[in-house]
Amino acid sequence: MPATVLAVLNPKGGSGKSTLATNLARALQLTGRNVLVVDADPQGTARDWRQTAGDDVDLPPVFGVDRPTLEKDIPKVASAFDVVVIDGAAKAAPMSVSAVKAADVVLIPVQPSAADLWAASDLVDIVTARRSVTEGSPRAAFVVSRQIPGTRLAAGIQEGLDGYGLPVLEARTSQRVAYAEALAAGLSVIDHEPDGKAADEIRAVLAEIEPLLTA
């Protein structure tokens, strides 16, 4: 059975895309799945994360793709894995199109700001266009990322995202030092602080997207 392909995409840099992709990949691995991370971002954050990891942490393998050929390359290796997580590129429309074509599920992290909300428009158009010729694939959802709880922006982002016609996860990630510390150490937040709030956020996001991954 081929792997389920989860693409974490946002054309705007700083959305928390790589942080979410790497942490979800590790969380998926901890459920017993065989996971591969495809780093399609020229910055190579996921590759750096994997390289930094110590030998005592069994992170998912990561390989880089720097050309918009994901829909051709991933099926060649997908049978060896249960889930493939794509860490998509920012400001690279051809790579985003390729990732959407390869994906079964697209997760769109959006920070609670007007600029991030506007930047999501082009990606939503790509997803919508793809779904129009594939009978609804890929499944897609927004996740609010790097929010500052209690702020007006964090409270108001839901209304703006609702206008795009895609579901918005109830689970959110917040601006927490644990994410940066874990990434710098080549860990997930679940490894870094298993009982911390960041780890709980990642578990909550995974629990909410499980129906999308198994549909």
Short mmCIF file of C-alpha atoms in Angstrom, two decimals:
data_model
loop_
_atom_site.label_atom_id
_atom_site.label_comp_id
_atom_site.label_asym_id
_atom_site.label_seq_id
_atom_site.Cartn_x
_atom_site.Cartn_y
_atom_site.Cartn_z
CA MET A 1 0.00 0.00 0.00
CA PRO A 2 1.50 3.39 -0.97
CA ALA A 3 2.30 5.94 1.68
CA THR A 4 -0.02 8.75 2.63
CA VAL A 5 1.64 11.99 1.55
CA LEU A 6 1.23 14.98 3.88
CA ALA A 7 2.48 18.29 2.48
CA VAL A 8 3.04 21.18 4.90
CA LEU A 9 2.92 24.24 2.71
CA ASN A 10 2.83 28.01 2.89
CA PRO A 11 4.33 30.45 0.37
CA LYS A 12 5.25 32.89 3.12
CA GLY A 13 8.46 32.43 5.06
CA GLY A 14 8.32 32.37 8.84
CA SER A 15 4.99 30.57 9.05
CA GLY A 16 6.37 27.76 11.19
CA LYS A 17 6.18 25.33 8.28
CA SER A 18 9.43 23.45 8.86
CA THR A 19 8.87 23.35 12.61
CA LEU A 20 5.44 21.85 12.11
CA ALA A 21 6.59 19.41 9.43
CA THR A 22 9.51 18.03 11.45
CA ASN A 23 7.55 17.77 14.68
CA LEU A 24 4.59 16.08 13.02
CA ALA A 25 6.94 13.65 11.26
CA ARG A 26 8.44 12.63 14.59
CA ALA A 27 5.00 12.42 16.23
CA LEU A 28 3.80 10.18 13.40
CA GLN A 29 6.89 8.01 13.81
CA LEU A 30 6.15 7.63 17.52
CA THR A 31 2.75 6.13 16.63
CA GLY A 32 4.65 3.24 15.01
CA ARG A 33 4.51 4.47 11.43
CA ASN A 34 7.46 4.34 9.05
CA VAL A 35 7.94 8.00 8.08
CA LEU A 36 10.00 9.79 5.45
CA VAL A 37 10.55 13.56 5.35
CA VAL A 38 11.05 15.21 1.97
CA ASP A 39 12.73 18.60 2.35
CA ALA A 40 11.66 20.68 -0.65
CA ASP A 41 12.77 23.98 0.89
CA PRO A 42 16.07 25.40 -0.45
CA GLN A 43 16.87 26.56 3.10
CA GLY A 44 17.17 22.88 4.04
CA THR A 45 15.86 23.28 7.58
CA ALA A 46 14.61 19.70 7.82
CA ARG A 47 17.95 18.39 6.52
CA ASP A 48 19.84 20.49 9.07
CA TRP A 49 17.52 19.20 11.80
CA ARG A 50 18.22 15.60 10.86
CA GLN A 51 21.98 16.19 10.59
CA THR A 52 22.07 17.84 14.03
CA ALA A 53 20.31 14.94 15.74
CA GLY A 54 22.38 12.70 17.95
CA ASP A 55 22.74 8.99 17.32
CA ASP A 56 20.52 8.21 20.29
CA VAL A 57 17.42 9.75 18.64
CA ASP A 58 15.83 7.69 15.89
CA LEU A 59 14.40 10.49 13.75
CA PRO A 60 12.76 9.82 10.38
CA PRO A 61 15.11 9.91 7.38
CA VAL A 62 15.17 13.16 5.43
CA PHE A 63 16.08 13.67 1.80
CA GLY A 64 16.09 16.84 -0.25
CA VAL A 65 14.41 17.59 -3.56
CA ASP A 66 15.30 20.89 -5.19
CA ARG A 67 13.30 20.53 -8.40
CA PRO A 68 9.51 20.55 -8.89
CA THR A 69 9.37 16.79 -9.51
CA LEU A 70 7.78 15.64 -6.27
CA GLU A 71 4.78 14.03 -7.95
CA LYS A 72 7.21 11.88 -9.97
CA ASP A 73 9.86 11.18 -7.32
CA ILE A 74 7.75 10.37 -4.26
CA PRO A 75 5.78 7.46 -5.79
CA LYS A 76 9.11 5.74 -6.54
CA VAL A 77 9.90 5.43 -2.81
CA ALA A 78 6.47 5.71 -1.19
CA SER A 79 5.85 1.97 -1.01
CA ALA A 80 8.61 1.65 1.61
CA PHE A 81 6.88 4.07 4.01
CA ASP A 82 3.57 4.62 5.74
CA VAL A 83 3.68 8.42 5.62
CA VAL A 84 5.74 10.89 3.60
CA VAL A 85 5.87 14.42 5.04
CA ILE A 86 6.81 17.18 2.59
CA ASP A 87 8.36 20.33 4.05
CA GLY A 88 7.48 22.71 1.23
CA ALA A 89 9.33 25.70 -0.13
CA ALA A 90 8.41 29.31 0.49
CA LYS A 91 8.00 31.64 -2.51
CA ALA A 92 8.38 28.85 -5.06
CA ALA A 93 5.16 28.39 -7.01
CA PRO A 94 6.40 25.47 -9.16
CA MET A 95 7.46 23.55 -6.04
CA SER A 96 4.12 24.26 -4.38
CA VAL A 97 2.25 23.01 -7.44
CA SER A 98 4.41 19.89 -7.50
CA ALA A 99 3.84 19.27 -3.78
CA VAL A 100 0.09 19.68 -4.13
CA LYS A 101 0.09 17.19 -7.01
CA ALA A 102 2.03 14.69 -4.89
CA ALA A 103 -0.04 15.16 -1.73
CA ASP A 104 -2.99 13.31 -0.29
CA VAL A 105 -3.28 15.91 2.45
CA VAL A 106 -2.15 19.55 2.50
CA LEU A 107 -1.73 21.29 5.85
CA ILE A 108 -1.38 25.07 5.64
CA PRO A 109 0.17 26.73 8.72
CA VAL A 110 -0.79 30.39 8.99
CA GLN A 111 0.39 32.88 11.57
CA PRO A 112 -2.33 35.19 12.91
CA SER A 113 -1.47 38.25 10.85
CA ALA A 114 -2.99 39.98 7.86
CA ALA A 115 0.13 39.42 5.75
CA ASP A 116 0.05 35.67 6.39
CA LEU A 117 -3.65 35.52 5.69
CA TRP A 118 -3.22 37.25 2.34
CA ALA A 119 -0.22 35.12 1.41
CA ALA A 120 -2.30 31.94 1.75
CA SER A 121 -4.55 32.98 -1.14
CA ASP A 122 -2.31 31.72 -3.96
CA LEU A 123 -1.81 28.34 -2.29
CA VAL A 124 -5.54 27.93 -1.74
CA ASP A 125 -6.02 28.63 -5.47
CA ILE A 126 -3.49 25.89 -6.32
CA VAL A 127 -5.21 23.41 -4.03
CA THR A 128 -8.65 24.32 -5.37
CA ALA A 129 -7.51 23.96 -8.98
CA ARG A 130 -5.99 20.56 -8.25
CA ARG A 131 -9.12 19.36 -6.46
CA SER A 132 -11.27 20.37 -9.42
CA VAL A 133 -9.56 17.76 -11.64
CA THR A 134 -9.04 14.99 -9.07
CA GLU A 135 -12.46 14.65 -7.47
CA GLY A 136 -11.45 16.37 -4.26
CA SER A 137 -7.82 15.37 -3.71
CA PRO A 138 -5.80 16.53 -1.85
CA ARG A 139 -7.69 16.95 1.38
CA ALA A 140 -6.64 20.24 2.95
CA ALA A 141 -6.89 22.25 6.16
CA PHE A 142 -5.44 25.33 7.84
CA VAL A 143 -3.66 25.27 11.17
CA VAL A 144 -2.99 28.49 13.07
CA SER A 145 0.69 28.49 13.99
CA ARG A 146 2.97 30.54 16.20
CA GLN A 147 0.05 32.35 17.82
CA ILE A 148 0.48 34.43 20.93
CA PRO A 149 -2.43 33.25 23.09
CA GLY A 150 -4.71 35.93 24.44
CA THR A 151 -3.99 38.48 21.72
CA ARG A 152 -6.62 40.02 19.48
CA LEU A 153 -4.89 38.62 16.38
CA ALA A 154 -4.96 35.09 17.76
CA ALA A 155 -8.66 35.43 18.49
CA GLY A 156 -9.57 37.00 15.15
CA ILE A 157 -7.69 34.84 12.62
CA GLN A 158 -10.47 32.25 12.46
CA GLU A 159 -12.88 34.60 10.69
CA GLY A 160 -10.34 35.47 8.00
CA LEU A 161 -9.47 31.83 7.33
CA ASP A 162 -13.13 30.83 7.15
CA GLY A 163 -13.43 32.96 4.03
CA TYR A 164 -11.18 30.56 2.09
CA GLY A 165 -13.61 27.67 2.36
CA LEU A 166 -11.17 25.15 3.86
CA PRO A 167 -11.49 23.67 7.36
CA VAL A 168 -9.45 25.23 10.16
CA LEU A 169 -8.09 22.94 12.86
CA GLU A 170 -9.09 23.68 16.42
CA ALA A 171 -5.59 22.68 17.54
CA ARG A 172 -3.00 25.44 17.23
CA THR A 173 0.69 25.93 17.86
CA SER A 174 1.99 28.87 19.87
CA GLN A 175 5.12 30.97 19.98
CA ARG A 176 7.16 28.90 22.43
CA VAL A 177 10.90 28.70 23.12
CA ALA A 178 10.65 24.90 23.21
CA TYR A 179 10.18 24.74 19.43
CA ALA A 180 13.40 26.64 18.72
CA GLU A 181 15.33 24.72 21.36
CA ALA A 182 14.20 21.36 20.02
CA LEU A 183 14.96 22.27 16.41
CA ALA A 184 18.45 23.48 17.30
CA ALA A 185 19.14 20.22 19.14
CA GLY A 186 17.88 18.00 16.32
CA LEU A 187 14.88 16.91 18.35
CA SER A 188 11.13 17.18 18.30
CA VAL A 189 9.39 18.97 21.14
CA ILE A 190 8.02 15.57 22.19
CA ASP A 191 11.60 14.37 22.70
CA HIS A 192 12.77 17.68 24.17
CA GLU A 193 9.95 18.25 26.68
CA PRO A 194 7.56 15.29 26.57
CA ASP A 195 5.23 16.84 29.15
CA GLY A 196 5.51 20.40 27.88
CA LYS A 197 2.84 22.58 26.27
CA ALA A 198 4.54 22.48 22.84
CA ALA A 199 4.48 18.67 22.85
CA ASP A 200 0.80 18.77 23.76
CA GLU A 201 0.14 21.13 20.84
CA ILE A 202 1.82 18.79 18.34
CA ARG A 203 -0.09 15.79 19.70
CA ALA A 204 -3.33 17.75 19.39
CA VAL A 205 -2.62 18.72 15.77
CA LEU A 206 -1.80 15.12 14.91
CA ALA A 207 -4.95 13.82 16.59
CA GLU A 208 -7.05 16.26 14.58
CA ILE A 209 -5.48 15.43 11.20
CA GLU A 210 -5.59 11.66 11.73
CA PRO A 211 -8.99 11.39 9.96
CA LEU A 212 -7.52 13.24 6.95
CA LEU A 213 -4.53 10.88 6.83
CA THR A 214 -6.66 7.74 6.96
CA ALA A 215 -9.57 8.85 4.75
#
